[in-house]
mmCIF file of C-alpha atoms in Angstrom:
data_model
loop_
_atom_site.group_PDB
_atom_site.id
_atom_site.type_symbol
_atom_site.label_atom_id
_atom_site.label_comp_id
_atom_site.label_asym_id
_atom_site.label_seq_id
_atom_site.Cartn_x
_atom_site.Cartn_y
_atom_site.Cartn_z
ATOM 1 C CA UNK A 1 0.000 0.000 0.000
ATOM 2 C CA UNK A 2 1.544 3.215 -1.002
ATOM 3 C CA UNK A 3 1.780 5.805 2.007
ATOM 4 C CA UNK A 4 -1.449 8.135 3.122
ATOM 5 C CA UNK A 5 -0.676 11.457 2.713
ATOM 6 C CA UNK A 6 -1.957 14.681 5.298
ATOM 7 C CA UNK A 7 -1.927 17.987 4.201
ATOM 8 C CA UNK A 8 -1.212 20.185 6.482
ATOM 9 C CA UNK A 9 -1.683 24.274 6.038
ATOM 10 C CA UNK A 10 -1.758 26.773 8.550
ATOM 11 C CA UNK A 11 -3.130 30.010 7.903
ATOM 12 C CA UNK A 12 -3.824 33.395 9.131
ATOM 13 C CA UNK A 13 -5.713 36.259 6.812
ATOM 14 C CA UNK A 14 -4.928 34.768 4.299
ATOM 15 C CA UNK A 15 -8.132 35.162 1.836
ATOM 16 C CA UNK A 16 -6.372 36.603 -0.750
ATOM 17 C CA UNK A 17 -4.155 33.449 -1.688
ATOM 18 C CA UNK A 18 -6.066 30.179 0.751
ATOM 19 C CA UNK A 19 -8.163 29.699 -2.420
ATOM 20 C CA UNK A 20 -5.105 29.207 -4.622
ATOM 21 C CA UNK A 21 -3.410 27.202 -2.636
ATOM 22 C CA UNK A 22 -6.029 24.749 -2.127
ATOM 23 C CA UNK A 23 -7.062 24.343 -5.548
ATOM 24 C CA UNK A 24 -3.700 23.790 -6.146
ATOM 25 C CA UNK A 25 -3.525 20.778 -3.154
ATOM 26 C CA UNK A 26 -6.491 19.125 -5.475
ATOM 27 C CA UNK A 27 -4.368 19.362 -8.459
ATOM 28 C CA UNK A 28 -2.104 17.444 -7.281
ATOM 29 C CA UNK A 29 -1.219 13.921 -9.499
ATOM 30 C CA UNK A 30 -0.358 11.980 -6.599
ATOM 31 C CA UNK A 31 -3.839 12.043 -4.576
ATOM 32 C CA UNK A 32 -3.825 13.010 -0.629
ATOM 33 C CA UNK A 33 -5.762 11.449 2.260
ATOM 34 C CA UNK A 34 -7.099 14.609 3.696
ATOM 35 C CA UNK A 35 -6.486 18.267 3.737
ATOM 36 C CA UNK A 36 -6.364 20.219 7.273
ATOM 37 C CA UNK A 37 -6.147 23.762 7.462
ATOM 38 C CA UNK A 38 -5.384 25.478 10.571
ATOM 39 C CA UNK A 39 -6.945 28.926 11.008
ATOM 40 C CA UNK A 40 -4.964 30.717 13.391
ATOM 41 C CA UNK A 41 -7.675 33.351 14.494
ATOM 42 C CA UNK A 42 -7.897 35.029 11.091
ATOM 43 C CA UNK A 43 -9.994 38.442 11.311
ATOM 44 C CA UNK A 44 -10.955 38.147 7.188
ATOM 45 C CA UNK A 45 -12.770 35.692 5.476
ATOM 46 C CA UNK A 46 -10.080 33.171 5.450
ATOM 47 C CA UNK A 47 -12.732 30.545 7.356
ATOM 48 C CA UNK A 48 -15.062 31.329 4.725
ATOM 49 C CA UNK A 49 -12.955 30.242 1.762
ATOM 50 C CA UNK A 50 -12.100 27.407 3.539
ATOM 51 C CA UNK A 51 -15.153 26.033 3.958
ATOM 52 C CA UNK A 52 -15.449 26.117 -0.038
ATOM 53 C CA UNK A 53 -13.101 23.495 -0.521
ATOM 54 C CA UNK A 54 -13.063 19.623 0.844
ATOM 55 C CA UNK A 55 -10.925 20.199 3.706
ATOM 56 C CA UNK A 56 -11.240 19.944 7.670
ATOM 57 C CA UNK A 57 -11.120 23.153 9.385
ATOM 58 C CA UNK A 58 -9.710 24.040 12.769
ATOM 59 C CA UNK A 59 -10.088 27.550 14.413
ATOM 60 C CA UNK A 60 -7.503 28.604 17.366
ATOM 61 C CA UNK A 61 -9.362 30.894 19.183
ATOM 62 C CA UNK A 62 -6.305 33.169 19.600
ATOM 63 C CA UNK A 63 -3.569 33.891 17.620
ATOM 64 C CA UNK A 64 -0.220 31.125 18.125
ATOM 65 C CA UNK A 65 1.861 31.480 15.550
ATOM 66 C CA UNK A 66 2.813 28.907 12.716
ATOM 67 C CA UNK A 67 4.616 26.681 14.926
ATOM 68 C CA UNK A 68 1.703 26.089 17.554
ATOM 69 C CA UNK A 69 -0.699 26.030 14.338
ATOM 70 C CA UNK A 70 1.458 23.747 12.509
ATOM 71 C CA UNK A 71 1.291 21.428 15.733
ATOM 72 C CA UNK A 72 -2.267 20.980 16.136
ATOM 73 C CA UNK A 73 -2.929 20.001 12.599
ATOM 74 C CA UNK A 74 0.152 17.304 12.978
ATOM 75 C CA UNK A 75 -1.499 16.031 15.969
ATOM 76 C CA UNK A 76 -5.086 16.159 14.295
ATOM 77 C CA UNK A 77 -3.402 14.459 11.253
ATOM 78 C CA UNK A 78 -3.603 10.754 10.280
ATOM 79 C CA UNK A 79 -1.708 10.307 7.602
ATOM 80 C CA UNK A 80 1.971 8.250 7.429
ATOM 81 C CA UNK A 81 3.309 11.421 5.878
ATOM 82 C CA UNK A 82 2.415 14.608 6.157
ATOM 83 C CA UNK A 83 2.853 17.797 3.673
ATOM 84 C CA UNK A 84 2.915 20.842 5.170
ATOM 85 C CA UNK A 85 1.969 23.783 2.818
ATOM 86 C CA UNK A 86 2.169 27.321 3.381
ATOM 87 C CA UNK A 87 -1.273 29.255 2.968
ATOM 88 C CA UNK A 88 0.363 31.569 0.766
ATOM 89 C CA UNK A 89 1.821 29.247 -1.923
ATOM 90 C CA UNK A 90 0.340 27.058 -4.640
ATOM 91 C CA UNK A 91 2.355 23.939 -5.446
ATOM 92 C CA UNK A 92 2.921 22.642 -8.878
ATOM 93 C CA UNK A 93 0.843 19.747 -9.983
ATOM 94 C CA UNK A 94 3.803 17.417 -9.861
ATOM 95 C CA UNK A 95 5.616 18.928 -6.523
ATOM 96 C CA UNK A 96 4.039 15.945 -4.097
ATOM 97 C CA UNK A 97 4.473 12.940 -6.511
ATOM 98 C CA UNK A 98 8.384 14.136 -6.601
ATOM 99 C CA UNK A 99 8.804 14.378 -3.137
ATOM 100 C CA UNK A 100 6.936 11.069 -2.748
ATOM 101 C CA UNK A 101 9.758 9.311 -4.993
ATOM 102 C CA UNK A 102 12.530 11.418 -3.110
ATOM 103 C CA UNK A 103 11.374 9.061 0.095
ATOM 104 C CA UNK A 104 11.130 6.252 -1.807
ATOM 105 C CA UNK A 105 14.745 6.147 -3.776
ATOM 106 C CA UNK A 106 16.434 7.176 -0.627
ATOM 107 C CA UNK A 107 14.785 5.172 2.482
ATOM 108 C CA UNK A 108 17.411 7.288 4.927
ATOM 109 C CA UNK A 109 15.537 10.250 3.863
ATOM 110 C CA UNK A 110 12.724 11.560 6.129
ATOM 111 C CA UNK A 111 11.880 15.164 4.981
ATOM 112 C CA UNK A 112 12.100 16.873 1.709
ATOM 113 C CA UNK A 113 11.582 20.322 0.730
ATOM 114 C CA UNK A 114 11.151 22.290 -2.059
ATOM 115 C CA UNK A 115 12.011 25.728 -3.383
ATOM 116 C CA UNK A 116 9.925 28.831 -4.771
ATOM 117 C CA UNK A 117 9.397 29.615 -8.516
ATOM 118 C CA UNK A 118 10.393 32.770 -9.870
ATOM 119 C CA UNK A 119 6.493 33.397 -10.893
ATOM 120 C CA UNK A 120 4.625 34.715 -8.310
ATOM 121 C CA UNK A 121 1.305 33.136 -7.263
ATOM 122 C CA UNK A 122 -0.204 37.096 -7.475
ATOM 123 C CA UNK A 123 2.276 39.793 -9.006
ATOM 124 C CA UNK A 124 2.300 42.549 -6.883
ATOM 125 C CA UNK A 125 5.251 44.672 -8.252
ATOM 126 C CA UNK A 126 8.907 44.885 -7.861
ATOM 127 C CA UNK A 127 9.407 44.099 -3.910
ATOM 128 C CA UNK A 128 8.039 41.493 -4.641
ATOM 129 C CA UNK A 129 9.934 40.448 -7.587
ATOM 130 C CA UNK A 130 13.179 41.058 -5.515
ATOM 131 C CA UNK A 131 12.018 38.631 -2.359
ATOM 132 C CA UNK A 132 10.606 35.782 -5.233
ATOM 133 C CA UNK A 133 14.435 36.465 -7.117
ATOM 134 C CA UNK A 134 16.196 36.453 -3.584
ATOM 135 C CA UNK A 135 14.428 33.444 -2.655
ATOM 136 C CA UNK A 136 14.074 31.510 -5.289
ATOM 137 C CA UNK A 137 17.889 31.933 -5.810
ATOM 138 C CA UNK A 138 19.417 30.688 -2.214
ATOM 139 C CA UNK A 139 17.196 27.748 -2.107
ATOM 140 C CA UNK A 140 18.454 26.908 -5.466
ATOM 141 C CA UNK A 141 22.067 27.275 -4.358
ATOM 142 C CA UNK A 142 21.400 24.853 -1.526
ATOM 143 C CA UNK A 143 19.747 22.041 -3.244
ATOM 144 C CA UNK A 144 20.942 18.597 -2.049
ATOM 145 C CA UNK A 145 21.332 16.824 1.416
ATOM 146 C CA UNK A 146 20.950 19.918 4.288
ATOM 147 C CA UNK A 147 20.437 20.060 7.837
ATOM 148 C CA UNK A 148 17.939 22.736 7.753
ATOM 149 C CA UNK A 149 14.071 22.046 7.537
ATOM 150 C CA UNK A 150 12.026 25.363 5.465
ATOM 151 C CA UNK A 151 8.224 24.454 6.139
ATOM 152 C CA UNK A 152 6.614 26.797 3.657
ATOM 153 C CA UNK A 153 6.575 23.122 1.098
ATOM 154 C CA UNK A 154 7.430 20.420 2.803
ATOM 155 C CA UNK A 155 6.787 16.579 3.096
ATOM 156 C CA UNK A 156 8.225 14.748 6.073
ATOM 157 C CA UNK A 157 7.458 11.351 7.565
ATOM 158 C CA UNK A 158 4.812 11.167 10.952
ATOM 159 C CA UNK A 159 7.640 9.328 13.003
ATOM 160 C CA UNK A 160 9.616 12.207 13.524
ATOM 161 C CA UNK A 161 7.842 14.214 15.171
ATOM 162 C CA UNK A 162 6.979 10.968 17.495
ATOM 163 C CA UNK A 163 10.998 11.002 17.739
ATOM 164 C CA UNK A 164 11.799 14.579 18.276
ATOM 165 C CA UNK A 165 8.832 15.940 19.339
ATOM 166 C CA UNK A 166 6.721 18.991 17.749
ATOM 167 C CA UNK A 167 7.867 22.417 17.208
ATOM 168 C CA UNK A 168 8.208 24.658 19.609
ATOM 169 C CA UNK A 169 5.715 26.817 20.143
ATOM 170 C CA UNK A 170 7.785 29.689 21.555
ATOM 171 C CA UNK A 171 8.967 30.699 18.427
ATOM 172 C CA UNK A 172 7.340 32.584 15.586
ATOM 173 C CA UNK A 173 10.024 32.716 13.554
ATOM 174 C CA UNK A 174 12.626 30.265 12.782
ATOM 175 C CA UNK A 175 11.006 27.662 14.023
ATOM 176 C CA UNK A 176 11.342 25.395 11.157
ATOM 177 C CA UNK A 177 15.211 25.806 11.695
ATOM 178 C CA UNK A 178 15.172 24.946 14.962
ATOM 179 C CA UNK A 179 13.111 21.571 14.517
ATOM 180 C CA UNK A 180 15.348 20.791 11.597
ATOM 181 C CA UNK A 181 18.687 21.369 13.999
ATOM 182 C CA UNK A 182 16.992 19.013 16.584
ATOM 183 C CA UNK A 183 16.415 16.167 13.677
ATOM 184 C CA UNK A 184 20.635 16.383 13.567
ATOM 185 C CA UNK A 185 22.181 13.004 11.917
ATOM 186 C CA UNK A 186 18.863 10.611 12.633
ATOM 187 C CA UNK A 187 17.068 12.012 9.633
ATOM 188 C CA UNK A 188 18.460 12.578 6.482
ATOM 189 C CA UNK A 189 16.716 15.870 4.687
ATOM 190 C CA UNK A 190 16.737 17.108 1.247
ATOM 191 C CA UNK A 191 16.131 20.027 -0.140
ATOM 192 C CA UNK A 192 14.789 19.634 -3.977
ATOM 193 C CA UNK A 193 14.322 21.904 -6.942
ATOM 194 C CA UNK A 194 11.573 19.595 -8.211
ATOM 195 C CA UNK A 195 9.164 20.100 -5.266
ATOM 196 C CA UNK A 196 8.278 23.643 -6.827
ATOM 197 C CA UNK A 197 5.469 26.292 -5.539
ATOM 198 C CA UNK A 198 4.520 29.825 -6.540
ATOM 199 C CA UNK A 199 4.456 31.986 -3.381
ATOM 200 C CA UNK A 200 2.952 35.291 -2.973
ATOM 201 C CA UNK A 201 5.477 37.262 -1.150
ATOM 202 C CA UNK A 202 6.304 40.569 0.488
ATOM 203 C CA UNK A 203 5.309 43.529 -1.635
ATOM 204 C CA UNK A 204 5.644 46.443 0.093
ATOM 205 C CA UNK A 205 9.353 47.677 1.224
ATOM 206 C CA UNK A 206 8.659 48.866 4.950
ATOM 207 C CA UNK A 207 6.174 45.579 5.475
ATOM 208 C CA UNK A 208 9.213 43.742 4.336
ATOM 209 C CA UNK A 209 11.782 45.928 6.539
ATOM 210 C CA UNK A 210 9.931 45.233 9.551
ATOM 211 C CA UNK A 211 9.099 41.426 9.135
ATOM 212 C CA UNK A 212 12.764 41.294 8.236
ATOM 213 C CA UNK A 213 14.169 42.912 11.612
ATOM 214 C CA UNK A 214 11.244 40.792 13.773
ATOM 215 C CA UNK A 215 12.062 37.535 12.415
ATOM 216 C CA UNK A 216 16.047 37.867 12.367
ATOM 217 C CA UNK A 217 15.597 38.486 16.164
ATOM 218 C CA UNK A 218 15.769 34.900 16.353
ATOM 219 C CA UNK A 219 19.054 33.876 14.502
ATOM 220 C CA UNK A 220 21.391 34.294 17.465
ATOM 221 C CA UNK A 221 19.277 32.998 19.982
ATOM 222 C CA UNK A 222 18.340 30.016 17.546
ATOM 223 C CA UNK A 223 22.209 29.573 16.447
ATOM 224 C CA UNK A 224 23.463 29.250 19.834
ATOM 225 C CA UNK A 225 21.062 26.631 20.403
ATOM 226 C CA UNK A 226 22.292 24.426 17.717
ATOM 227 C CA UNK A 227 24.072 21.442 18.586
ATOM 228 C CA UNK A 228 25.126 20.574 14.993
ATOM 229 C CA UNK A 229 26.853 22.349 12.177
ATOM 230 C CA UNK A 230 25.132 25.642 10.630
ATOM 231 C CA UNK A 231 22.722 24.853 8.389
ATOM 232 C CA UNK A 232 21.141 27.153 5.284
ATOM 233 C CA UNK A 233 21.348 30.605 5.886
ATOM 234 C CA UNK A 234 20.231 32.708 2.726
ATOM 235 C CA UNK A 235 22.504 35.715 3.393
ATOM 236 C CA UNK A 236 26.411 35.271 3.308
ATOM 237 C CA UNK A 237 28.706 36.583 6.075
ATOM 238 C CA UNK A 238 30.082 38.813 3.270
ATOM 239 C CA UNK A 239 27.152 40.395 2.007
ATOM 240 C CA UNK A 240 25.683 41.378 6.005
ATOM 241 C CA UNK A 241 29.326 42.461 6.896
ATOM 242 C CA UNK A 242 30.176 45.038 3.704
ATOM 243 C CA UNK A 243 26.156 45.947 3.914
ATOM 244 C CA UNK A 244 26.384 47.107 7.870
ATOM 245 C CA UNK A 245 30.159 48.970 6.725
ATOM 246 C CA UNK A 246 28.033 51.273 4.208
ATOM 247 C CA UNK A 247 26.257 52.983 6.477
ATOM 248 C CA UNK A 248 28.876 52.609 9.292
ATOM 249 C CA UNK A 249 31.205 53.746 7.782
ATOM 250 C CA UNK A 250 29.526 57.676 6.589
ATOM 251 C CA UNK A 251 30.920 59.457 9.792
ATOM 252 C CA UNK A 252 33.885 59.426 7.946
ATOM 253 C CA UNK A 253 32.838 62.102 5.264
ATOM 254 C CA UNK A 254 33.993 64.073 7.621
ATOM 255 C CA UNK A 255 37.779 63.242 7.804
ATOM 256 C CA UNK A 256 37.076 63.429 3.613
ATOM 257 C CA UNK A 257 36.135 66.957 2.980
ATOM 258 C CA UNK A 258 32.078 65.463 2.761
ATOM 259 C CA UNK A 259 32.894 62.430 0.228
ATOM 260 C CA UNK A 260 31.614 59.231 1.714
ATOM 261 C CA UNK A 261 34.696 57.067 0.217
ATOM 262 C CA UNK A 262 34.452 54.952 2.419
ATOM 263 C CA UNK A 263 30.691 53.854 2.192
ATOM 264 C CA UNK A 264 31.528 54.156 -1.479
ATOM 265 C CA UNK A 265 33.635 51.454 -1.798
ATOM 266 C CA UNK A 266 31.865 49.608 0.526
ATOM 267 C CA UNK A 267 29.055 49.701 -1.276
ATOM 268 C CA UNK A 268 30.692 48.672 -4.265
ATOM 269 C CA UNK A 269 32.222 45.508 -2.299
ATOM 270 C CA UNK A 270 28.342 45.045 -1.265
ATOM 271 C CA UNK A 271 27.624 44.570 -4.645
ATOM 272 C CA UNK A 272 29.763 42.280 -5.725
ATOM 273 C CA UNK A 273 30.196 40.335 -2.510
ATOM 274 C CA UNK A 274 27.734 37.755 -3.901
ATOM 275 C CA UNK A 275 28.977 37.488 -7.885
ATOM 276 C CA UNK A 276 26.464 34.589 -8.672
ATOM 277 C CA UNK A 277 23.687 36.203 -7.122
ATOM 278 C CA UNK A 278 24.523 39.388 -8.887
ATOM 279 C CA UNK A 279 24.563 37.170 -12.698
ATOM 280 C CA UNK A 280 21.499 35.598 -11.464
ATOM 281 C CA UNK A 281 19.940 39.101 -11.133
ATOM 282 C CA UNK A 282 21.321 40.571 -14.502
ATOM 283 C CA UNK A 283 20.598 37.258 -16.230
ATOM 284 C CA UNK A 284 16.940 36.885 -15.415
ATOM 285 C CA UNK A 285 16.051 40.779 -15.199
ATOM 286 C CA UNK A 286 18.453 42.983 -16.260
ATOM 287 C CA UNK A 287 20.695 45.732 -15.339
ATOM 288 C CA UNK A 288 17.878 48.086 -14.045
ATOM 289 C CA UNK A 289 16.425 46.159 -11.724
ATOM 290 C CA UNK A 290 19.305 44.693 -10.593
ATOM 291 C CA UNK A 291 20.396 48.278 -10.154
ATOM 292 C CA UNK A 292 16.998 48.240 -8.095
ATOM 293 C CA UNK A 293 17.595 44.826 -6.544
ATOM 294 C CA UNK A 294 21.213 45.581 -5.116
ATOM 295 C CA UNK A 295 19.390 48.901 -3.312
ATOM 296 C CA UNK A 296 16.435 46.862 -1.563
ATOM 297 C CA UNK A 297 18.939 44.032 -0.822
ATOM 298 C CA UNK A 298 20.901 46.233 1.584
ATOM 299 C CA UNK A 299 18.312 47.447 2.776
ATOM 300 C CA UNK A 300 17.267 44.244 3.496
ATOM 301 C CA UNK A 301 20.590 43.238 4.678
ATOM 302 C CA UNK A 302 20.760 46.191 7.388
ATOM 303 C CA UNK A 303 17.392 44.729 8.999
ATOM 304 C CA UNK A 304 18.548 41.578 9.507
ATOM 305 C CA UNK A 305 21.594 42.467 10.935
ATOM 306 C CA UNK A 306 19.587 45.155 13.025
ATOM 307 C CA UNK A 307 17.179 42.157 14.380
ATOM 308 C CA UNK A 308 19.603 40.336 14.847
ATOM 309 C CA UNK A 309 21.579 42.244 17.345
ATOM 310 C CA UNK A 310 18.668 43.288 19.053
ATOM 311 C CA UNK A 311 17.440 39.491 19.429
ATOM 312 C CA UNK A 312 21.281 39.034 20.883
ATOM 313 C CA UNK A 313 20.905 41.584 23.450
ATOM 314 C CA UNK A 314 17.241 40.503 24.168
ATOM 315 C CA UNK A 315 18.627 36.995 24.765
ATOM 316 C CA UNK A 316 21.230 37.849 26.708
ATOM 317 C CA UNK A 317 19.343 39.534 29.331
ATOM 318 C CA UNK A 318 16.433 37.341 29.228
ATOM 319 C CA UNK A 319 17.379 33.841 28.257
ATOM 320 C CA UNK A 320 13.541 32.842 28.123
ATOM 321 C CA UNK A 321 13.700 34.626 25.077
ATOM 322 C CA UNK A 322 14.212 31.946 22.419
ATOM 323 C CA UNK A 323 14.072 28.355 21.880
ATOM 324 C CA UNK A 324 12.347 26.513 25.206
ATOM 325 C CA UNK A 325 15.897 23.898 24.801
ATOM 326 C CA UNK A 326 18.249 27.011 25.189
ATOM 327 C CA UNK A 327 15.881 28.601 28.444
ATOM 328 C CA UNK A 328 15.663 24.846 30.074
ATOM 329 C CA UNK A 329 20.182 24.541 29.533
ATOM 330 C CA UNK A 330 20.359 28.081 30.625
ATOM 331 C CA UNK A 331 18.202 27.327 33.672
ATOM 332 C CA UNK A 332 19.798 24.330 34.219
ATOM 333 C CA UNK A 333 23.574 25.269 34.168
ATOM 334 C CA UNK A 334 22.466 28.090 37.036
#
């Protein structure tokens, strides 16, 4: 008997792409056993649409985040593998069967997971083109065994979460990371360019700014409680380092007679500190919007590492802020 399959998708306002995304679960070649969405107190119709399609629907009755909602549909779930969607993407018709035969050529293999296509599920302008580019591009320099686990399409077998237990619920953000880190050497995961979904990102530049800076408040907290070796990160060292020296670097017009050399040139290294991204840009869109990509990129860049600190000095003076594994050692080593 081949494997049931449970789809898995939690959600939160998300009417303007839920209906996409399910239609495109019942386009899938492979067939699933059942479809669960997980409304995570959605003020919008989200329920509504829901309730169009063939799918069981669970309501939180206050907002938890993906990791709690992602949680009670695993636990809600029957299936022997379960495929956790995003309720912003729409995967391609063929994105389950591959993953399916992923699991079956390589038995060590317990979660696979897929990367974004450069069309968007809804195109909403240039941001957006930027995060789908971005996105599409570091995924697609990472394909092949990884330690890291990205949820948004995903299919991974029932018994790990029976091995290493659900995902933590503190977290709304990196999350997926931090289940991935705890899955270590017992699980081997792949990450596949033919598990493929169009997303429906970011397209406004402060919305982006800010999710940016919240989200990255977890990477240090998060990092230092890995126990294995660093797993997909989808900046470089290089590009966050000669990003932060731009702007760091402009009290030193002063010394200069008001030229900015400095931030100059380290805006030039900026831009070249990633030479395949930058081809990737010119090659698929040109030198104008790279011209505009290379601008929101920093931009980018400076939230992360802005979040970032911040989450480092959060954690540092409150070390229940981040993953429960890292407050229960901190407690413990007291």
């Amino acid at each position: 008997m081949p494997p049931t399959v449970s789809v898995v998708v939690p959600t939160h306002n998300s009417s303007k792409t839920l209906a996409a995304c399910l239609a495109a679960i019942h386009r899938q070649r492979h067939p699933v056993t059942e479809v669960i969405v997980v409304d995570d107190a959605s003020t919008d119709d989200t329920r509504e649409i829901a309730r169009r399609f063939p799918c069981r629907l669970l309501v939180t009755d206050r907002n938890v985040g993906p990791a709690a909602a992602r949680n009670r549909g695993i636990q809600a779930s029957s299936g022997d593998l379960i495929f956790f969607l995003d309720s912003d993407c729409a995967p391609e018709p063929d994105a389950l069967g591959n993953a399916l035969a992923i699991l079956r050529d390589q038995p060590d293999v317990a979660c696979v997971h897929g990367i974004y296509s450069l069309e968007p599920l809804i195109d909403d302008g240039p941001v957006e083109a930027y995060r789908l580019l971005h996105g599409h591009y570091w995924r697609l320099r990472n394909v092949g065994r990884v330690r890291t686990t990205l949820f948004a399409i995903c299919l991974i077998r029932r018994e790990v979460f029976t091995s290493v237990g659900l995902f933590d619920e503190k977290l709304r953000a990196s999350e997926d990371v931090e289940i991935g880190d705890r899955m270590g050497d017992r699980y081997g995961i792949v990450l596949t360019d033919t598990m493929v979904c169009r997303h429906d990102d970011d397209d406004r530049l402060g919305a982006l700014l800010h999710k940016q800076f919240r989200r990255s408040q977890m990477l240090i907290p998060v990092a230092r409680a890995e126990r294995g070796p660093a797993g997909i990160r989808a900046n470089t060292r290089a590009g966050l380092l000669t990003a932060t020296l731009v702007p760091a670097t402009l009290p030193t017009a002063l010394l200069t007679g008001g030229w900015p050399v400095l931030s100059l040139l380290f805006l030039v290294l900026f831009t070249v500190a990633e030479p395949a991204l930058l081809r990737f840009v010119l090659r698929q869109r040109g030198p104008a919007f790279t011209a505009f990509f290379i601008g929101v990129h920093l931009l980018v860049q400076l939230a992360v590492v802005s979040g970032a600190l911040v989450g480092g000095v959060r954690h540092l003076l409150d070390r229940d802020f981040g993953p429960t594994r890292a407050s229960l050692a901190a407690k413990t080593s007291r």
